[in-house]
mmCIF file of C-alpha atoms in Angstrom:
data_model
loop_
_atom_site.group_PDB
_atom_site.id
_atom_site.type_symbol
_atom_site.label_atom_id
_atom_site.label_comp_id
_atom_site.label_asym_id
_atom_site.label_seq_id
_atom_site.Cartn_x
_atom_site.Cartn_y
_atom_site.Cartn_z
ATOM 1 C CA MET A 116 -18.397 9.820 -10.409
ATOM 2 C CA ALA A 117 -17.812 11.197 -6.900
ATOM 3 C CA VAL A 118 -14.324 11.007 -5.428
ATOM 4 C CA TRP A 119 -15.629 8.554 -2.805
ATOM 5 C CA ASP A 120 -16.681 5.874 -5.302
ATOM 6 C CA ASP A 121 -13.353 4.027 -5.061
ATOM 7 C CA LEU A 122 -13.598 3.873 -1.255
ATOM 8 C CA VAL A 123 -14.855 0.284 -1.070
ATOM 9 C CA GLY A 124 -16.635 -0.990 2.034
ATOM 10 C CA GLN A 125 -15.732 2.018 4.217
ATOM 11 C CA GLU A 126 -19.113 3.666 4.846
ATOM 12 C CA ARG A 127 -18.223 4.994 8.299
ATOM 13 C CA VAL A 128 -14.946 6.525 7.103
ATOM 14 C CA HIS A 129 -16.747 8.011 4.101
ATOM 15 C CA GLU A 130 -19.256 9.741 6.376
ATOM 16 C CA GLN A 131 -16.527 11.199 8.592
ATOM 17 C CA LEU A 132 -14.459 12.489 5.694
ATOM 18 C CA ALA A 133 -17.478 13.914 3.883
ATOM 19 C CA ALA A 134 -18.490 15.814 7.035
ATOM 20 C CA ALA A 135 -14.948 17.163 7.450
ATOM 21 C CA ALA A 136 -14.865 18.196 3.767
ATOM 22 C CA ARG A 137 -18.116 20.131 4.219
ATOM 23 C CA ASP A 138 -16.703 21.944 7.248
ATOM 24 C CA ALA A 139 -13.434 22.611 5.423
ATOM 25 C CA ASP A 140 -15.381 24.142 2.550
ATOM 26 C CA ALA A 141 -17.294 26.335 5.032
ATOM 27 C CA LEU A 142 -14.021 27.488 6.569
ATOM 28 C CA VAL A 143 -12.586 28.506 3.196
ATOM 29 C CA THR A 144 -15.824 30.193 2.137
ATOM 30 C CA SER A 145 -16.089 32.217 5.352
ATOM 31 C CA HIS A 146 -12.436 33.243 5.097
ATOM 32 C CA ALA A 147 -12.889 34.412 1.499
ATOM 33 C CA ALA A 148 -15.956 36.422 2.494
ATOM 34 C CA GLY A 149 -14.197 37.969 5.488
ATOM 35 C CA GLU A 150 -16.663 36.333 7.867
ATOM 36 C CA ALA A 151 -16.006 34.633 11.190
ATOM 37 C CA PRO A 152 -15.336 30.874 10.841
ATOM 38 C CA PRO A 153 -17.928 28.401 12.159
ATOM 39 C CA ASP A 154 -17.798 27.786 15.908
ATOM 40 C CA ALA A 155 -17.405 24.013 15.628
ATOM 41 C CA SER A 156 -15.717 22.063 12.874
ATOM 42 C CA LYS A 157 -14.969 18.446 12.099
ATOM 43 C CA MET A 158 -11.969 19.608 10.077
ATOM 44 C CA THR A 159 -8.452 19.407 11.477
ATOM 45 C CA HIS A 160 -4.929 19.887 10.149
ATOM 46 C CA ALA A 161 -3.583 16.323 10.505
ATOM 47 C CA TRP A 162 -5.180 12.935 9.812
ATOM 48 C CA LEU A 163 -3.888 9.390 10.224
ATOM 49 C CA PHE A 164 -5.423 6.610 8.108
ATOM 50 C CA THR A 165 -4.703 3.086 9.333
ATOM 51 C CA GLY A 166 -5.929 -0.300 8.210
ATOM 52 C CA PRO A 167 -4.749 -3.672 6.903
ATOM 53 C CA PRO A 168 -3.144 -3.986 3.462
ATOM 54 C CA GLY A 169 -5.740 -3.615 0.737
ATOM 55 C CA SER A 170 -8.204 -1.666 2.872
ATOM 56 C CA GLY A 171 -7.700 1.475 0.792
ATOM 57 C CA ARG A 172 -5.817 3.806 3.145
ATOM 58 C CA ALA A 173 -4.166 5.762 0.337
ATOM 59 C CA THR A 174 -7.390 5.756 -1.707
ATOM 60 C CA ALA A 175 -9.259 7.343 1.201
ATOM 61 C CA ALA A 176 -6.536 9.961 1.689
ATOM 62 C CA ARG A 177 -6.476 10.902 -2.006
ATOM 63 C CA ALA A 178 -10.276 11.092 -2.138
ATOM 64 C CA PHE A 179 -10.288 13.404 0.893
ATOM 65 C CA ALA A 180 -7.576 15.567 -0.695
ATOM 66 C CA ALA A 181 -9.719 15.888 -3.833
ATOM 67 C CA ALA A 182 -12.805 16.790 -1.791
ATOM 68 C CA LEU A 183 -10.842 19.527 -0.019
ATOM 69 C CA GLN A 184 -9.946 21.029 -3.411
ATOM 70 C CA CYS A 185 -13.420 20.658 -4.932
ATOM 71 C CA VAL A 186 -14.600 23.820 -6.719
ATOM 72 C CA SER A 187 -17.913 22.524 -8.047
ATOM 73 C CA PRO A 188 -20.539 25.299 -8.280
ATOM 74 C CA ASP A 189 -23.058 22.852 -6.801
ATOM 75 C CA ARG A 190 -21.507 23.438 -3.370
ATOM 76 C CA ALA A 191 -23.250 26.822 -3.186
ATOM 77 C CA LEU A 192 -26.556 24.996 -3.657
ATOM 78 C CA GLY A 193 -25.873 22.504 -0.880
ATOM 79 C CA GLY A 194 -23.972 19.945 -2.935
ATOM 80 C CA GLU A 195 -21.316 17.749 -1.359
ATOM 81 C CA PRO A 196 -17.628 18.618 -1.913
ATOM 82 C CA GLY A 197 -15.948 15.888 -3.932
ATOM 83 C CA CYS A 198 -18.024 15.841 -7.110
ATOM 84 C CA GLY A 199 -15.247 14.100 -9.044
ATOM 85 C CA PHE A 200 -15.797 16.173 -12.184
ATOM 86 C CA CYS A 201 -14.566 19.694 -11.431
ATOM 87 C CA ASP A 202 -11.007 20.823 -12.105
ATOM 88 C CA GLY A 203 -10.070 20.637 -8.396
ATOM 89 C CA CYS A 204 -11.252 17.047 -8.017
ATOM 90 C CA HIS A 205 -9.899 15.820 -11.338
ATOM 91 C CA THR A 206 -6.403 17.271 -11.011
ATOM 92 C CA SER A 207 -6.137 16.054 -7.398
ATOM 93 C CA LEU A 208 -7.002 12.489 -8.364
ATOM 94 C CA VAL A 209 -4.665 12.342 -11.370
ATOM 95 C CA GLY A 210 -1.797 13.958 -9.453
ATOM 96 C CA THR A 211 -1.450 17.313 -11.206
ATOM 97 C CA HIS A 212 -3.034 19.692 -8.677
ATOM 98 C CA ALA A 213 -0.599 22.413 -7.616
ATOM 99 C CA ASP A 214 -1.698 22.210 -3.973
ATOM 100 C CA VAL A 215 -1.750 18.419 -3.534
ATOM 101 C CA GLU A 216 1.534 16.579 -2.964
ATOM 102 C CA VAL A 217 1.230 12.786 -2.923
ATOM 103 C CA VAL A 218 4.314 11.065 -1.509
ATOM 104 C CA ARG A 219 4.901 7.346 -1.942
ATOM 105 C CA THR A 220 8.235 5.574 -1.878
ATOM 106 C CA ASP A 221 9.577 2.591 -3.763
ATOM 107 C CA LEU A 222 12.470 2.366 -1.283
ATOM 108 C CA LEU A 223 12.707 0.725 2.123
ATOM 109 C CA SER A 224 12.478 4.020 4.039
ATOM 110 C CA ILE A 225 11.851 7.767 3.823
ATOM 111 C CA GLY A 226 14.803 9.782 5.084
ATOM 112 C CA VAL A 227 15.386 13.141 6.702
ATOM 113 C CA LYS A 228 16.231 14.971 3.456
ATOM 114 C CA GLU A 229 12.973 14.028 1.725
ATOM 115 C CA THR A 230 10.959 14.882 4.841
ATOM 116 C CA ARG A 231 12.574 18.308 5.166
ATOM 117 C CA ASP A 232 11.614 19.024 1.555
ATOM 118 C CA LEU A 233 8.018 18.102 2.419
ATOM 119 C CA VAL A 234 8.007 20.335 5.496
ATOM 120 C CA ARG A 235 9.230 23.268 3.415
ATOM 121 C CA ARG A 236 6.473 22.578 0.889
ATOM 122 C CA ALA A 237 3.898 22.489 3.693
ATOM 123 C CA GLN A 238 4.791 26.037 4.757
ATOM 124 C CA LEU A 239 3.714 27.495 1.409
ATOM 125 C CA SER A 240 0.354 29.155 0.971
ATOM 126 C CA PRO A 241 -2.075 27.330 -1.330
ATOM 127 C CA ALA A 242 -1.648 28.426 -4.918
ATOM 128 C CA GLY A 243 -5.365 28.019 -5.562
ATOM 129 C CA GLY A 244 -6.537 29.731 -2.404
ATOM 130 C CA ARG A 245 -7.966 26.588 -0.706
ATOM 131 C CA TRP A 246 -5.748 24.025 1.072
ATOM 132 C CA GLN A 247 -2.155 22.854 0.831
ATOM 133 C CA VAL A 248 -2.503 19.057 1.156
ATOM 134 C CA ILE A 249 0.369 16.628 1.800
ATOM 135 C CA VAL A 250 -0.553 12.949 1.367
ATOM 136 C CA LEU A 251 2.140 10.695 2.869
ATOM 137 C CA GLU A 252 1.162 7.182 1.776
ATOM 138 C CA ASP A 253 4.031 5.410 3.543
ATOM 139 C CA ALA A 254 4.228 7.130 6.926
ATOM 140 C CA ASP A 255 5.300 3.805 8.440
ATOM 141 C CA ARG A 256 8.530 3.992 6.407
ATOM 142 C CA LEU A 257 9.728 7.228 7.981
ATOM 143 C CA THR A 258 13.062 6.797 9.739
ATOM 144 C CA GLU A 259 13.234 7.981 13.340
ATOM 145 C CA GLY A 260 15.028 11.148 12.271
ATOM 146 C CA ALA A 261 12.485 11.814 9.539
ATOM 147 C CA GLY A 262 9.655 11.301 12.019
ATOM 148 C CA ASN A 263 11.142 13.904 14.323
ATOM 149 C CA VAL A 264 11.400 16.370 11.428
ATOM 150 C CA LEU A 265 7.746 15.750 10.557
ATOM 151 C CA LEU A 266 6.672 16.146 14.192
ATOM 152 C CA LYS A 267 7.495 19.849 14.282
ATOM 153 C CA ALA A 268 5.481 20.497 11.128
ATOM 154 C CA VAL A 269 2.482 18.640 12.562
ATOM 155 C CA GLU A 270 2.830 20.440 15.899
ATOM 156 C CA GLU A 271 2.966 23.897 14.314
ATOM 157 C CA PRO A 272 1.086 23.635 11.020
ATOM 158 C CA ALA A 273 0.636 26.440 8.542
ATOM 159 C CA PRO A 274 -2.923 27.845 8.661
ATOM 160 C CA ARG A 275 -4.120 26.207 5.453
ATOM 161 C CA THR A 276 -2.005 23.053 5.384
ATOM 162 C CA VAL A 277 -3.446 19.546 5.875
ATOM 163 C CA TRP A 278 -1.337 16.446 6.496
ATOM 164 C CA LEU A 279 -2.817 13.080 5.492
ATOM 165 C CA LEU A 280 -0.679 10.200 6.795
ATOM 166 C CA CYS A 281 -1.218 6.522 5.954
ATOM 167 C CA ALA A 282 0.148 3.527 7.882
ATOM 168 C CA PRO A 283 -0.885 -0.084 8.570
ATOM 169 C CA SER A 284 -1.386 0.528 12.309
ATOM 170 C CA LEU A 285 -1.005 3.155 15.025
ATOM 171 C CA GLU A 286 2.134 1.397 16.283
ATOM 172 C CA ASP A 287 3.857 2.093 12.947
ATOM 173 C CA VAL A 288 3.846 5.843 13.634
ATOM 174 C CA LEU A 289 5.691 7.746 16.365
ATOM 175 C CA PRO A 290 3.430 8.261 19.423
ATOM 176 C CA THR A 291 4.169 11.994 19.362
ATOM 177 C CA ILE A 292 2.885 12.219 15.775
ATOM 178 C CA ARG A 293 -0.191 10.030 16.106
ATOM 179 C CA SER A 294 -1.290 11.916 19.235
ATOM 180 C CA ARG A 295 -1.569 15.065 17.097
ATOM 181 C CA CYS A 296 -3.615 13.458 14.317
ATOM 182 C CA ARG A 297 -7.270 12.572 13.972
ATOM 183 C CA HIS A 298 -7.329 8.815 13.569
ATOM 184 C CA LEU A 299 -9.474 6.907 11.061
ATOM 185 C CA THR A 300 -9.440 3.104 10.961
ATOM 186 C CA LEU A 301 -10.287 1.315 7.724
ATOM 187 C CA ARG A 302 -11.321 -2.318 7.547
ATOM 188 C CA THR A 303 -10.744 -5.005 4.957
ATOM 189 C CA PRO A 304 -13.612 -4.718 2.453
ATOM 190 C CA SER A 305 -15.833 -7.710 1.862
ATOM 191 C CA VAL A 306 -15.119 -10.100 -0.986
ATOM 192 C CA ASP A 307 -18.412 -9.181 -2.660
ATOM 193 C CA ALA A 308 -17.627 -5.447 -2.475
ATOM 194 C CA VAL A 309 -14.213 -5.968 -4.080
ATOM 195 C CA ALA A 310 -15.671 -8.157 -6.824
ATOM 196 C CA ASP A 311 -18.314 -5.514 -7.517
ATOM 197 C CA VAL A 312 -15.771 -2.701 -7.929
ATOM 198 C CA LEU A 313 -13.615 -4.846 -10.236
ATOM 199 C CA VAL A 314 -16.605 -5.439 -12.487
ATOM 200 C CA ARG A 315 -17.984 -1.910 -12.291
ATOM 201 C CA ARG A 316 -14.771 0.092 -12.573
ATOM 202 C CA ASP A 317 -12.319 -2.187 -14.373
ATOM 203 C CA GLY A 318 -14.703 -4.096 -16.633
ATOM 204 C CA ILE A 319 -13.480 -7.494 -15.426
ATOM 205 C CA ASP A 320 -15.612 -10.552 -16.076
ATOM 206 C CA PRO A 321 -17.836 -11.174 -13.004
ATOM 207 C CA GLN A 322 -16.669 -14.758 -12.551
ATOM 208 C CA ALA A 323 -12.982 -13.802 -12.774
ATOM 209 C CA ALA A 324 -13.568 -10.832 -10.465
ATOM 210 C CA ALA A 325 -15.268 -13.011 -7.859
ATOM 211 C CA ALA A 326 -12.455 -15.583 -7.992
ATOM 212 C CA ALA A 327 -9.737 -12.925 -7.655
ATOM 213 C CA ALA A 328 -11.529 -11.150 -4.797
ATOM 214 C CA ARG A 329 -12.006 -14.441 -2.953
ATOM 215 C CA ALA A 330 -8.392 -15.523 -3.473
ATOM 216 C CA THR A 331 -6.989 -12.233 -2.149
ATOM 217 C CA GLN A 332 -9.557 -11.948 0.674
ATOM 218 C CA GLY A 333 -10.527 -8.367 0.025
ATOM 219 C CA HIS A 334 -7.220 -6.805 -1.068
ATOM 220 C CA ILE A 335 -8.365 -4.576 -3.936
ATOM 221 C CA ASP A 336 -5.009 -3.972 -5.658
ATOM 222 C CA HIS A 337 -3.930 -7.602 -5.449
ATOM 223 C CA ALA A 338 -7.331 -8.747 -6.699
ATOM 224 C CA ARG A 339 -7.114 -6.434 -9.718
ATOM 225 C CA ARG A 340 -3.619 -7.647 -10.540
ATOM 226 C CA LEU A 341 -4.608 -11.297 -10.145
ATOM 227 C CA ALA A 342 -7.602 -10.821 -12.427
ATOM 228 C CA THR A 343 -5.686 -8.986 -15.147
ATOM 229 C CA ASP A 344 -2.082 -10.273 -15.054
ATOM 230 C CA GLU A 345 -1.252 -13.784 -16.209
ATOM 231 C CA ARG A 346 2.175 -13.605 -14.531
ATOM 232 C CA ALA A 347 0.533 -12.864 -11.184
ATOM 233 C CA ARG A 348 -1.654 -15.945 -11.556
ATOM 234 C CA ALA A 349 1.364 -18.070 -12.459
ATOM 235 C CA ARG A 350 3.302 -16.769 -9.439
ATOM 236 C CA ARG A 351 0.401 -17.534 -7.108
ATOM 237 C CA ALA A 352 0.080 -21.051 -8.556
ATOM 238 C CA THR A 353 3.775 -21.649 -7.795
ATOM 239 C CA VAL A 354 3.364 -20.442 -4.217
ATOM 240 C CA LEU A 355 0.324 -22.649 -3.559
ATOM 241 C CA LYS A 356 2.282 -25.734 -4.635
ATOM 242 C CA VAL A 357 4.836 -25.222 -1.840
ATOM 243 C CA PRO A 358 2.860 -27.132 0.861
ATOM 244 C CA LEU A 359 2.891 -30.227 -1.358
ATOM 245 C CA ARG A 360 6.621 -29.997 -2.075
ATOM 246 C CA VAL A 361 8.122 -29.974 1.420
ATOM 247 C CA ASP A 362 7.978 -33.734 2.071
ATOM 248 C CA ASP A 363 11.787 -34.029 2.112
ATOM 249 C CA VAL A 364 14.767 -31.759 2.787
ATOM 250 C CA GLY A 365 15.660 -31.438 -0.871
ATOM 251 C CA GLY A 366 12.131 -30.356 -1.718
ATOM 252 C CA CYS A 367 12.260 -27.723 1.043
ATOM 253 C CA PHE A 368 15.425 -26.140 -0.308
ATOM 254 C CA LYS A 369 14.204 -26.278 -3.899
ATOM 255 C CA ALA A 370 10.864 -24.665 -3.013
ATOM 256 C CA ALA A 371 12.641 -21.933 -1.062
ATOM 257 C CA GLN A 372 14.971 -21.175 -3.977
ATOM 258 C CA GLU A 373 12.040 -20.975 -6.382
ATOM 259 C CA LEU A 374 10.254 -18.447 -4.153
ATOM 260 C CA ILE A 375 13.397 -16.321 -4.018
ATOM 261 C CA ASP A 376 13.904 -16.609 -7.783
ATOM 262 C CA ALA A 377 10.299 -15.543 -8.433
ATOM 263 C CA ALA A 378 10.747 -12.490 -6.201
ATOM 264 C CA GLY A 379 14.003 -11.681 -7.970
ATOM 265 C CA GLU A 380 12.260 -11.930 -11.328
ATOM 266 C CA ASP A 381 9.661 -9.402 -10.171
ATOM 267 C CA ALA A 382 12.461 -7.040 -9.127
ATOM 268 C CA LYS A 383 14.203 -7.560 -12.466
ATOM 269 C CA GLN A 384 10.989 -6.798 -14.349
ATOM 270 C CA VAL A 385 10.574 -3.501 -12.492
ATOM 271 C CA ALA A 386 14.225 -2.663 -13.163
ATOM 272 C CA GLU A 387 13.826 -3.298 -16.887
ATOM 273 C CA GLU A 388 10.763 -1.057 -17.015
ATOM 274 C CA ILE A 389 12.091 1.845 -14.947
ATOM 275 C CA ASP A 390 15.877 1.779 -14.435
ATOM 276 C CA VAL A 391 16.940 2.121 -18.077
ATOM 277 C CA LYS A 392 14.551 5.026 -18.631
ATOM 278 C CA GLU A 393 15.711 6.781 -15.448
ATOM 279 C CA THR A 394 19.375 6.346 -16.373
ATOM 280 C CA GLU A 395 18.931 7.685 -19.899
ATOM 281 C CA GLU A 396 16.908 10.665 -18.665
ATOM 282 C CA LEU A 397 19.563 11.550 -16.093
ATOM 283 C CA LYS A 398 22.362 11.250 -18.647
ATOM 284 C CA ALA A 399 20.482 13.566 -20.992
ATOM 285 C CA ALA A 400 19.837 16.047 -18.171
ATOM 286 C CA LEU A 401 23.544 16.025 -17.267
ATOM 287 C CA GLY A 402 24.541 16.770 -20.862
ATOM 288 C CA ALA A 403 25.964 13.441 -21.946
ATOM 289 C CA ALA A 404 26.282 13.018 -25.695
ATOM 290 C CA GLN A 405 24.429 10.121 -27.295
ATOM 291 C CA GLY A 406 26.625 7.110 -26.633
ATOM 292 C CA GLY A 407 29.442 9.377 -25.443
ATOM 293 C CA ARG A 408 31.227 9.991 -22.163
ATOM 294 C CA MET A 409 29.634 11.666 -19.172
ATOM 295 C CA PRO A 410 30.720 15.265 -18.439
ATOM 296 C CA ARG A 411 33.076 15.847 -15.531
ATOM 297 C CA GLY A 412 31.547 16.147 -12.089
ATOM 298 C CA THR A 413 28.509 14.006 -12.869
ATOM 299 C CA ALA A 414 29.772 10.700 -11.438
ATOM 300 C CA GLY A 415 28.240 11.476 -8.040
ATOM 301 C CA ALA A 416 24.775 11.968 -9.509
ATOM 302 C CA MET A 417 24.997 8.700 -11.437
ATOM 303 C CA LYS A 418 26.185 6.825 -8.359
ATOM 304 C CA GLU A 419 23.314 8.241 -6.302
ATOM 305 C CA LEU A 420 20.842 7.031 -8.933
ATOM 306 C CA GLU A 421 22.410 3.570 -8.960
ATOM 307 C CA GLU A 422 22.140 3.354 -5.177
ATOM 308 C CA ARG A 423 18.483 4.377 -5.338
ATOM 309 C CA GLN A 424 17.777 1.766 -7.987
ATOM 310 C CA LYS A 425 19.506 -0.877 -5.885
ATOM 311 C CA ARG A 426 17.375 0.005 -2.835
ATOM 312 C CA ARG A 427 14.234 -0.068 -4.978
ATOM 313 C CA LYS A 428 15.160 -3.523 -6.246
ATOM 314 C CA THR A 429 15.541 -4.712 -2.659
ATOM 315 C CA ARG A 430 12.116 -3.383 -1.709
ATOM 316 C CA THR A 431 10.471 -4.872 -4.803
ATOM 317 C CA GLN A 432 11.916 -8.261 -3.930
ATOM 318 C CA ARG A 433 10.756 -7.931 -0.311
ATOM 319 C CA ASP A 434 7.259 -6.891 -1.385
ATOM 320 C CA SER A 435 7.012 -9.823 -3.790
ATOM 321 C CA LEU A 436 8.121 -12.240 -1.078
ATOM 322 C CA ASP A 437 5.651 -10.720 1.359
ATOM 323 C CA LEU A 438 2.819 -11.269 -1.117
ATOM 324 C CA ALA A 439 3.895 -14.896 -1.558
ATOM 325 C CA LEU A 440 3.878 -15.389 2.219
ATOM 326 C CA SER A 441 0.404 -13.850 2.404
ATOM 327 C CA ASP A 442 -0.812 -16.372 -0.181
ATOM 328 C CA LEU A 443 0.807 -19.169 1.804
ATOM 329 C CA THR A 444 -0.852 -18.002 5.021
ATOM 330 C CA GLY A 445 -4.202 -17.975 3.216
ATOM 331 C CA PHE A 446 -3.624 -21.563 2.058
ATOM 332 C CA TYR A 447 -3.043 -22.843 5.600
ATOM 333 C CA ARG A 448 -5.968 -20.758 6.863
ATOM 334 C CA ASP A 449 -8.178 -22.697 4.449
ATOM 335 C CA VAL A 450 -6.639 -25.972 5.616
ATOM 336 C CA LEU A 451 -7.421 -25.074 9.226
ATOM 337 C CA ALA A 452 -10.996 -24.131 8.299
ATOM 338 C CA LEU A 453 -11.499 -27.547 6.680
ATOM 339 C CA GLN A 454 -9.982 -29.377 9.645
ATOM 340 C CA LEU A 455 -12.253 -27.566 12.091
ATOM 341 C CA ASN A 456 -15.333 -27.734 9.848
ATOM 342 C CA ALA A 457 -15.590 -23.964 10.146
ATOM 343 C CA ARG A 458 -18.450 -22.170 8.430
ATOM 344 C CA THR A 459 -16.230 -19.804 6.506
ATOM 345 C CA GLN A 460 -15.640 -19.274 2.834
ATOM 346 C CA ILE A 461 -12.631 -21.039 1.341
ATOM 347 C CA ALA A 462 -10.352 -18.481 -0.310
ATOM 348 C CA ASN A 463 -8.383 -20.877 -2.503
ATOM 349 C CA GLU A 464 -11.224 -22.906 -3.946
ATOM 350 C CA ASP A 465 -9.266 -23.394 -7.171
ATOM 351 C CA VAL A 466 -6.782 -25.664 -5.339
ATOM 352 C CA ARG A 467 -9.373 -27.526 -3.277
ATOM 353 C CA ASP A 468 -7.720 -30.906 -3.970
ATOM 354 C CA SER A 469 -4.460 -29.698 -2.402
ATOM 355 C CA LEU A 470 -6.301 -28.253 0.578
ATOM 356 C CA ASP A 471 -8.146 -31.525 1.194
ATOM 357 C CA ARG A 472 -4.942 -33.525 0.899
ATOM 358 C CA ILE A 473 -3.070 -31.425 3.465
ATOM 359 C CA ALA A 474 -6.105 -31.223 5.772
ATOM 360 C CA HIS A 475 -6.559 -35.008 5.864
ATOM 361 C CA SER A 476 -2.872 -35.790 6.317
ATOM 362 C CA SER A 477 -2.311 -33.339 9.163
ATOM 363 C CA THR A 478 -3.873 -31.972 12.355
ATOM 364 C CA PRO A 479 -5.084 -28.493 13.368
ATOM 365 C CA GLU A 480 -2.139 -28.211 15.771
ATOM 366 C CA ARG A 481 0.362 -28.814 12.979
ATOM 367 C CA THR A 482 -1.452 -26.368 10.719
ATOM 368 C CA LEU A 483 -1.234 -23.661 13.379
ATOM 369 C CA ARG A 484 2.498 -24.288 13.737
ATOM 370 C CA ARG A 485 2.868 -23.945 9.982
ATOM 371 C CA ILE A 486 1.024 -20.627 10.011
ATOM 372 C CA GLU A 487 3.338 -19.490 12.804
ATOM 373 C CA ALA A 488 6.338 -20.513 10.671
ATOM 374 C CA VAL A 489 5.135 -18.314 7.807
ATOM 375 C CA LEU A 490 4.587 -15.377 10.180
ATOM 376 C CA ALA A 491 8.064 -15.934 11.662
ATOM 377 C CA CYS A 492 9.531 -15.736 8.159
ATOM 378 C CA ARG A 493 7.834 -12.384 7.589
ATOM 379 C CA GLU A 494 9.239 -11.075 10.867
ATOM 380 C CA ALA A 495 12.711 -12.297 9.934
ATOM 381 C CA LEU A 496 12.537 -10.471 6.604
ATOM 382 C CA ASP A 497 11.463 -7.295 8.427
ATOM 383 C CA LYS A 498 14.622 -7.631 10.528
ATOM 384 C CA ASN A 499 16.783 -7.868 7.375
ATOM 385 C CA VAL A 500 17.606 -11.560 7.669
ATOM 386 C CA ALA A 501 18.987 -12.856 4.354
ATOM 387 C CA PRO A 502 15.856 -13.763 2.339
ATOM 388 C CA LEU A 503 17.047 -17.205 1.249
ATOM 389 C CA LEU A 504 17.949 -18.206 4.810
ATOM 390 C CA ALA A 505 14.601 -16.979 6.144
ATOM 391 C CA VAL A 506 12.597 -18.809 3.480
ATOM 392 C CA GLU A 507 14.635 -22.018 3.856
ATOM 393 C CA ALA A 508 13.999 -21.966 7.610
ATOM 394 C CA MET A 509 10.302 -21.551 6.893
ATOM 395 C CA THR A 510 10.076 -24.437 4.413
ATOM 396 C CA MET A 511 11.886 -26.736 6.853
ATOM 397 C CA ALA A 512 9.412 -25.711 9.568
ATOM 398 C CA LEU A 513 6.520 -26.401 7.176
ATOM 399 C CA ARG A 514 7.903 -29.918 6.637
ATOM 400 C CA ALA A 515 8.200 -30.540 10.373
ATOM 401 C CA GLY A 516 4.766 -29.122 11.124
#
């Protein structure tokens, strides 16, 4: 399986990255042979992948990183870099390659300290003699100070270092950074393409795959979770009942509280899976006896871990709420499509009765205002408004229409 197989519905991006990987391989080969590098090359030291959620930005970046490290003997016979089977490809994709650093954060931001560590890593020569690749999956979460630290590394890169940055849009990255990167835009893959990859790669039943792909409108990760996780389906069902429960003020407040509680439950689940393990591992590393007291001077390390876990819980809750708001936006999009008799596929066909009820009891103008209310809630959460207040304001706006 080639490294590009998971790049769903991105043929143009695939072609550009494959061409760059071929030129990168030629550059390394000529350098190893002591020959002059090719006159023209599609390879460059910094790339910026942008696209809507679910388009596969990080997947494309990781596939490109693997292709850059490909050591398949078929390359000498004209084969494409990125075979997916050689040691370079395999270790890059599973995250164990010495020259590929994949950075993703479960916190709200990436700070200066972490970015400086990355910059120092980027100055090292490749251990395997090919490329030093830094994949920054959440470039949009860099603080302003961290962005300025990264800028210098992108401006003056080491000879064999490649930066692969991922962000939802160009506006999410500092202008000084994006101007020094080659930009690739990914699109939302089609529903059929997502359903196909769920069946082919994950072995999901075709009917369930098609329903999940349609419900998530092309978001691969969300579709996979919806098709395989009963809790995800239950959470979505709760969200899609909200439009029918905002007929009175009490219903608005109750629906808002339930959305917040569901997001909090997601955060609690992550904490139960990760926090206890992290805490025990740190205690063992610091020399704490089983069930005994912590050694002196270790309180600071434990406090730092607790703060990190608290920030991760906040992000998990925000991400869960954001997913709920995306589902709610999709519901009202379907309502609007029915009201306007649009020739577009209904995403939430499984709740068609609810869609018809809202569509017949409302107008397109009111539906648009409701969509705007959901978008306003997302903006409020981005500005750190208290989640319960933001969601309550949204449910009241949904009632008013």
